[in-house]
mmCIF file of C-alpha atoms in Angstrom:
data_model
loop_
_atom_site.group_PDB
_atom_site.id
_atom_site.type_symbol
_atom_site.label_atom_id
_atom_site.label_comp_id
_atom_site.label_asym_id
_atom_site.label_seq_id
_atom_site.Cartn_x
_atom_site.Cartn_y
_atom_site.Cartn_z
ATOM 1 C CA UNK A 1319 0.000 0.000 0.000
ATOM 2 C CA UNK A 1320 1.147 3.514 -0.814
ATOM 3 C CA UNK A 1321 0.918 6.021 2.019
ATOM 4 C CA UNK A 1322 1.802 9.216 0.112
ATOM 5 C CA UNK A 1323 1.344 9.751 -3.624
ATOM 6 C CA UNK A 1324 3.893 12.576 -3.716
ATOM 7 C CA UNK A 1325 6.531 10.324 -2.147
ATOM 8 C CA UNK A 1326 5.624 7.492 -4.522
ATOM 9 C CA UNK A 1327 6.169 9.640 -7.607
ATOM 10 C CA UNK A 1328 9.331 11.258 -6.258
ATOM 11 C CA UNK A 1329 10.802 7.863 -5.393
ATOM 12 C CA UNK A 1330 9.995 6.592 -8.883
ATOM 13 C CA UNK A 1331 11.626 9.687 -10.379
ATOM 14 C CA UNK A 1332 14.822 9.129 -8.399
ATOM 15 C CA UNK A 1333 15.012 5.410 -9.213
ATOM 16 C CA UNK A 1334 14.625 6.125 -12.928
ATOM 17 C CA UNK A 1335 17.124 8.974 -12.747
ATOM 18 C CA UNK A 1336 19.987 6.739 -11.541
ATOM 19 C CA UNK A 1337 18.908 3.653 -13.522
ATOM 20 C CA UNK A 1338 18.041 1.715 -10.388
ATOM 21 C CA UNK A 1339 14.945 0.982 -12.459
ATOM 22 C CA UNK A 1340 15.272 0.499 -16.207
ATOM 23 C CA UNK A 1341 12.318 0.264 -18.595
ATOM 24 C CA UNK A 1342 13.064 -1.460 -21.902
ATOM 25 C CA UNK A 1343 9.801 -2.667 -23.491
ATOM 26 C CA UNK A 1344 11.502 -3.221 -26.870
ATOM 27 C CA UNK A 1345 14.579 -4.930 -25.472
ATOM 28 C CA UNK A 1346 13.411 -6.977 -22.477
ATOM 29 C CA UNK A 1347 15.571 -8.340 -19.700
ATOM 30 C CA UNK A 1348 15.727 -11.970 -18.601
ATOM 31 C CA UNK A 1349 15.237 -12.465 -14.875
ATOM 32 C CA UNK A 1350 16.936 -15.232 -12.888
ATOM 33 C CA UNK A 1351 13.582 -17.030 -12.917
ATOM 34 C CA UNK A 1352 13.693 -17.121 -16.720
ATOM 35 C CA UNK A 1353 10.889 -14.585 -17.071
ATOM 36 C CA UNK A 1354 11.200 -12.052 -19.883
ATOM 37 C CA UNK A 1355 10.625 -8.582 -18.501
ATOM 38 C CA UNK A 1356 10.485 -5.015 -19.865
ATOM 39 C CA UNK A 1357 11.608 -3.741 -16.448
ATOM 40 C CA UNK A 1358 14.615 -4.371 -14.244
ATOM 41 C CA UNK A 1359 15.012 -3.048 -10.722
ATOM 42 C CA UNK A 1360 18.201 -2.987 -8.636
ATOM 43 C CA UNK A 1361 17.688 -0.681 -5.678
ATOM 44 C CA UNK A 1362 21.144 -1.416 -4.271
ATOM 45 C CA UNK A 1363 22.369 1.211 -6.730
ATOM 46 C CA UNK A 1364 20.734 3.851 -4.514
ATOM 47 C CA UNK A 1365 23.423 3.266 -1.872
ATOM 48 C CA UNK A 1366 25.970 4.889 -4.189
ATOM 49 C CA UNK A 1367 24.041 8.176 -4.222
ATOM 50 C CA UNK A 1368 24.115 9.864 -0.780
ATOM 51 C CA UNK A 1369 21.267 12.323 -1.411
ATOM 52 C CA UNK A 1370 18.985 9.609 -2.767
ATOM 53 C CA UNK A 1371 19.770 7.024 -0.099
ATOM 54 C CA UNK A 1372 19.156 9.705 2.550
ATOM 55 C CA UNK A 1373 15.808 10.535 0.963
ATOM 56 C CA UNK A 1374 14.835 6.855 1.051
ATOM 57 C CA UNK A 1375 15.983 6.212 4.612
ATOM 58 C CA UNK A 1376 14.220 9.290 5.976
ATOM 59 C CA UNK A 1377 10.939 8.525 4.222
ATOM 60 C CA UNK A 1378 11.013 4.857 5.229
ATOM 61 C CA UNK A 1379 11.855 5.842 8.816
ATOM 62 C CA UNK A 1380 9.099 8.469 8.929
ATOM 63 C CA UNK A 1381 6.519 6.040 7.570
ATOM 64 C CA UNK A 1382 7.577 3.373 10.072
ATOM 65 C CA UNK A 1383 6.995 5.772 12.968
ATOM 66 C CA UNK A 1384 3.721 7.001 11.489
ATOM 67 C CA UNK A 1385 2.360 3.488 10.886
ATOM 68 C CA UNK A 1386 3.782 1.485 13.775
ATOM 69 C CA UNK A 1387 5.352 3.838 16.271
ATOM 70 C CA UNK A 1388 8.972 3.127 17.150
ATOM 71 C CA UNK A 1389 9.736 -0.619 17.125
ATOM 72 C CA UNK A 1390 12.435 -2.255 19.231
ATOM 73 C CA UNK A 1391 14.423 -3.464 16.221
ATOM 74 C CA UNK A 1392 14.725 -2.849 12.471
ATOM 75 C CA UNK A 1393 15.350 -5.959 10.369
ATOM 76 C CA UNK A 1394 16.731 -6.023 6.823
ATOM 77 C CA UNK A 1395 16.310 -8.895 4.380
ATOM 78 C CA UNK A 1396 19.609 -10.170 2.976
ATOM 79 C CA UNK A 1397 21.202 -9.193 0.833
ATOM 80 C CA UNK A 1398 19.446 -6.376 -1.004
ATOM 81 C CA UNK A 1399 17.963 -4.637 2.031
ATOM 82 C CA UNK A 1400 20.895 -4.867 4.440
ATOM 83 C CA UNK A 1401 22.233 -1.462 3.402
ATOM 84 C CA UNK A 1402 18.989 0.498 3.420
ATOM 85 C CA UNK A 1403 17.761 -1.316 6.529
ATOM 86 C CA UNK A 1404 20.883 -0.362 8.462
ATOM 87 C CA UNK A 1405 20.545 3.259 7.320
ATOM 88 C CA UNK A 1406 16.949 3.332 8.560
ATOM 89 C CA UNK A 1407 17.936 1.788 11.897
ATOM 90 C CA UNK A 1408 20.707 4.361 12.276
ATOM 91 C CA UNK A 1409 18.318 7.227 11.488
ATOM 92 C CA UNK A 1410 15.892 5.952 14.137
ATOM 93 C CA UNK A 1411 18.718 5.133 16.567
ATOM 94 C CA UNK A 1412 17.501 1.531 16.815
ATOM 95 C CA UNK A 1413 19.213 -1.880 16.880
ATOM 96 C CA UNK A 1414 19.544 -3.643 13.538
ATOM 97 C CA UNK A 1415 19.485 -7.289 12.504
ATOM 98 C CA UNK A 1416 19.385 -8.967 9.125
ATOM 99 C CA UNK A 1417 17.886 -12.238 7.987
ATOM 100 C CA UNK A 1418 19.617 -14.707 5.712
ATOM 101 C CA UNK A 1419 17.618 -16.810 3.208
ATOM 102 C CA UNK A 1420 18.576 -19.830 5.335
ATOM 103 C CA UNK A 1421 20.709 -20.619 8.343
ATOM 104 C CA UNK A 1422 24.458 -20.836 7.879
ATOM 105 C CA UNK A 1423 25.866 -24.337 7.577
ATOM 106 C CA UNK A 1424 28.803 -23.594 9.866
ATOM 107 C CA UNK A 1425 29.759 -21.708 13.023
ATOM 108 C CA UNK A 1426 26.745 -20.608 15.065
ATOM 109 C CA UNK A 1427 24.410 -21.553 12.185
ATOM 110 C CA UNK A 1428 22.510 -18.269 12.456
ATOM 111 C CA UNK A 1429 19.757 -17.251 10.116
ATOM 112 C CA UNK A 1430 19.171 -13.992 11.964
ATOM 113 C CA UNK A 1431 22.364 -11.995 12.389
ATOM 114 C CA UNK A 1432 22.457 -9.584 15.300
ATOM 115 C CA UNK A 1433 20.849 -9.437 18.731
ATOM 116 C CA UNK A 1434 17.132 -10.136 18.842
ATOM 117 C CA UNK A 1435 15.274 -11.063 22.012
ATOM 118 C CA UNK A 1436 11.952 -12.959 22.125
ATOM 119 C CA UNK A 1437 8.974 -10.630 22.272
ATOM 120 C CA UNK A 1438 10.729 -7.623 20.737
ATOM 121 C CA UNK A 1439 8.758 -5.643 18.162
ATOM 122 C CA UNK A 1440 10.298 -5.604 14.677
ATOM 123 C CA UNK A 1441 9.634 -3.765 11.432
ATOM 124 C CA UNK A 1442 11.143 -5.400 8.351
ATOM 125 C CA UNK A 1443 12.771 -3.272 5.648
ATOM 126 C CA UNK A 1444 12.951 -4.572 2.065
ATOM 127 C CA UNK A 1445 14.347 -3.102 -1.116
ATOM 128 C CA UNK A 1446 12.026 -4.786 -3.633
ATOM 129 C CA UNK A 1447 8.866 -6.889 -3.588
ATOM 130 C CA UNK A 1448 8.201 -9.242 -6.495
ATOM 131 C CA UNK A 1449 6.246 -12.361 -5.459
ATOM 132 C CA UNK A 1450 6.946 -11.683 -1.785
ATOM 133 C CA UNK A 1451 8.227 -15.208 -1.178
ATOM 134 C CA UNK A 1452 11.719 -14.338 0.075
ATOM 135 C CA UNK A 1453 10.382 -11.427 2.147
ATOM 136 C CA UNK A 1454 7.859 -13.646 3.897
ATOM 137 C CA UNK A 1455 10.492 -16.316 4.516
ATOM 138 C CA UNK A 1456 12.367 -13.644 6.463
ATOM 139 C CA UNK A 1457 9.199 -12.851 8.415
ATOM 140 C CA UNK A 1458 8.780 -16.545 9.234
ATOM 141 C CA UNK A 1459 12.342 -16.683 10.563
ATOM 142 C CA UNK A 1460 11.596 -13.715 12.826
ATOM 143 C CA UNK A 1461 8.371 -15.301 14.033
ATOM 144 C CA UNK A 1462 10.200 -18.539 14.811
ATOM 145 C CA UNK A 1463 12.557 -16.437 16.935
ATOM 146 C CA UNK A 1464 9.407 -15.211 18.773
ATOM 147 C CA UNK A 1465 9.683 -11.649 17.486
ATOM 148 C CA UNK A 1466 6.580 -9.492 17.139
ATOM 149 C CA UNK A 1467 6.605 -8.499 13.454
ATOM 150 C CA UNK A 1468 4.594 -5.293 13.158
ATOM 151 C CA UNK A 1469 4.874 -4.854 9.384
ATOM 152 C CA UNK A 1470 7.146 -4.350 6.399
ATOM 153 C CA UNK A 1471 8.320 -1.260 4.510
ATOM 154 C CA UNK A 1472 9.878 -1.599 1.056
ATOM 155 C CA UNK A 1473 11.238 0.826 -1.497
ATOM 156 C CA UNK A 1474 9.337 -0.580 -4.476
ATOM 157 C CA UNK A 1475 6.863 -3.280 -5.476
ATOM 158 C CA UNK A 1476 5.804 -4.606 -8.871
ATOM 159 C CA UNK A 1477 2.323 -5.057 -7.427
ATOM 160 C CA UNK A 1478 1.800 -8.616 -8.669
ATOM 161 C CA UNK A 1479 -1.483 -10.189 -7.580
ATOM 162 C CA UNK A 1480 0.459 -13.171 -6.225
ATOM 163 C CA UNK A 1481 2.441 -10.926 -3.858
ATOM 164 C CA UNK A 1482 -0.734 -9.288 -2.557
ATOM 165 C CA UNK A 1483 -2.241 -12.721 -1.954
ATOM 166 C CA UNK A 1484 0.897 -13.965 -0.207
ATOM 167 C CA UNK A 1485 1.029 -11.024 2.199
ATOM 168 C CA UNK A 1486 -2.694 -11.223 2.925
ATOM 169 C CA UNK A 1487 -2.440 -14.963 3.556
ATOM 170 C CA UNK A 1488 0.423 -14.417 5.993
ATOM 171 C CA UNK A 1489 -1.322 -11.469 7.657
ATOM 172 C CA UNK A 1490 1.613 -9.124 7.149
ATOM 173 C CA UNK A 1491 1.026 -5.410 6.643
ATOM 174 C CA UNK A 1492 3.053 -4.163 3.636
ATOM 175 C CA UNK A 1493 3.688 -0.563 2.661
ATOM 176 C CA UNK A 1494 6.054 0.678 -0.047
ATOM 177 C CA UNK A 1495 7.455 4.083 -0.913
ATOM 178 C CA UNK A 1496 6.560 3.553 -4.571
ATOM 179 C CA UNK A 1497 4.950 0.967 -6.825
ATOM 180 C CA UNK A 1498 4.491 -0.034 -10.449
ATOM 181 C CA UNK A 1499 1.468 2.170 -11.112
ATOM 182 C CA UNK A 1500 3.153 5.318 -9.800
ATOM 183 C CA UNK A 1501 6.307 4.398 -11.712
ATOM 184 C CA UNK A 1502 4.403 4.268 -15.004
ATOM 185 C CA UNK A 1503 2.625 7.509 -14.168
ATOM 186 C CA UNK A 1504 5.930 9.232 -13.467
ATOM 187 C CA UNK A 1505 7.550 7.737 -16.578
ATOM 188 C CA UNK A 1506 4.700 9.082 -18.712
ATOM 189 C CA UNK A 1507 4.796 12.517 -17.060
ATOM 190 C CA UNK A 1508 8.514 12.865 -17.881
ATOM 191 C CA UNK A 1509 8.176 11.258 -21.343
ATOM 192 C CA UNK A 1510 10.515 8.468 -20.323
ATOM 193 C CA UNK A 1511 8.097 6.113 -22.110
ATOM 194 C CA UNK A 1512 5.455 6.498 -24.824
ATOM 195 C CA UNK A 1513 1.786 5.578 -24.589
ATOM 196 C CA UNK A 1514 2.500 2.416 -26.588
ATOM 197 C CA UNK A 1515 5.331 1.437 -24.254
ATOM 198 C CA UNK A 1516 3.071 2.079 -21.265
ATOM 199 C CA UNK A 1517 0.540 -0.379 -22.710
ATOM 200 C CA UNK A 1518 3.286 -2.981 -23.144
ATOM 201 C CA UNK A 1519 4.392 -2.509 -19.549
ATOM 202 C CA UNK A 1520 0.828 -2.807 -18.288
ATOM 203 C CA UNK A 1521 0.272 -5.983 -20.312
ATOM 204 C CA UNK A 1522 3.428 -7.554 -18.886
ATOM 205 C CA UNK A 1523 2.264 -7.071 -15.313
ATOM 206 C CA UNK A 1524 -0.956 -8.995 -16.013
ATOM 207 C CA UNK A 1525 0.906 -12.227 -16.825
ATOM 208 C CA UNK A 1526 4.657 -11.762 -16.341
ATOM 209 C CA UNK A 1527 5.454 -15.472 -16.386
ATOM 210 C CA UNK A 1528 4.149 -15.947 -19.941
ATOM 211 C CA UNK A 1529 4.801 -12.496 -21.397
ATOM 212 C CA UNK A 1530 7.137 -11.963 -24.334
ATOM 213 C CA UNK A 1531 8.071 -8.892 -26.334
ATOM 214 C CA UNK A 1532 6.169 -10.138 -29.390
ATOM 215 C CA UNK A 1533 2.912 -9.841 -27.431
#
């Protein structure tokens, strides 16, 4: 869910500006899943731009306090959200932990890195939501550690129906600074894409698994 339209459009503008998000309807990318996609998002690029990363951390931090109050701990999902999550925790002067996709096979065999006590309230920070599967696996790890997960804040979401269903099924409150609809709106406003390209991008989102450029 988007809390502020102005923030959603500004975030989209910044992500396009530094190529953290690229739109290439005529020359699609291939995701690790094998999906063909007219969009590629890598929000880790934002960490290389101090003004932009500060904008993101402050808006995520402000929305966390507005939505949930001040939690005990901020958690980042490895690896993409470790950087932004730590920046948010620092801004709020809160402890930080991060969650691996699975427990280490050696040493202390941690899945959650950092100090987290049972019963502590946690807000999870993510960089990108696609299907939501990896994000919710992180939530499950926190719940197994008896944390009280209050919600999740992410920079951007594609807004797939499957992700909405997954979060609803798990009962996790998700908010994002920006999303696919506001991205397309911003891209049209700045003439980054044409009306025809917008239609292609909208069609892709309806069935990304089976989409191809010829469609």
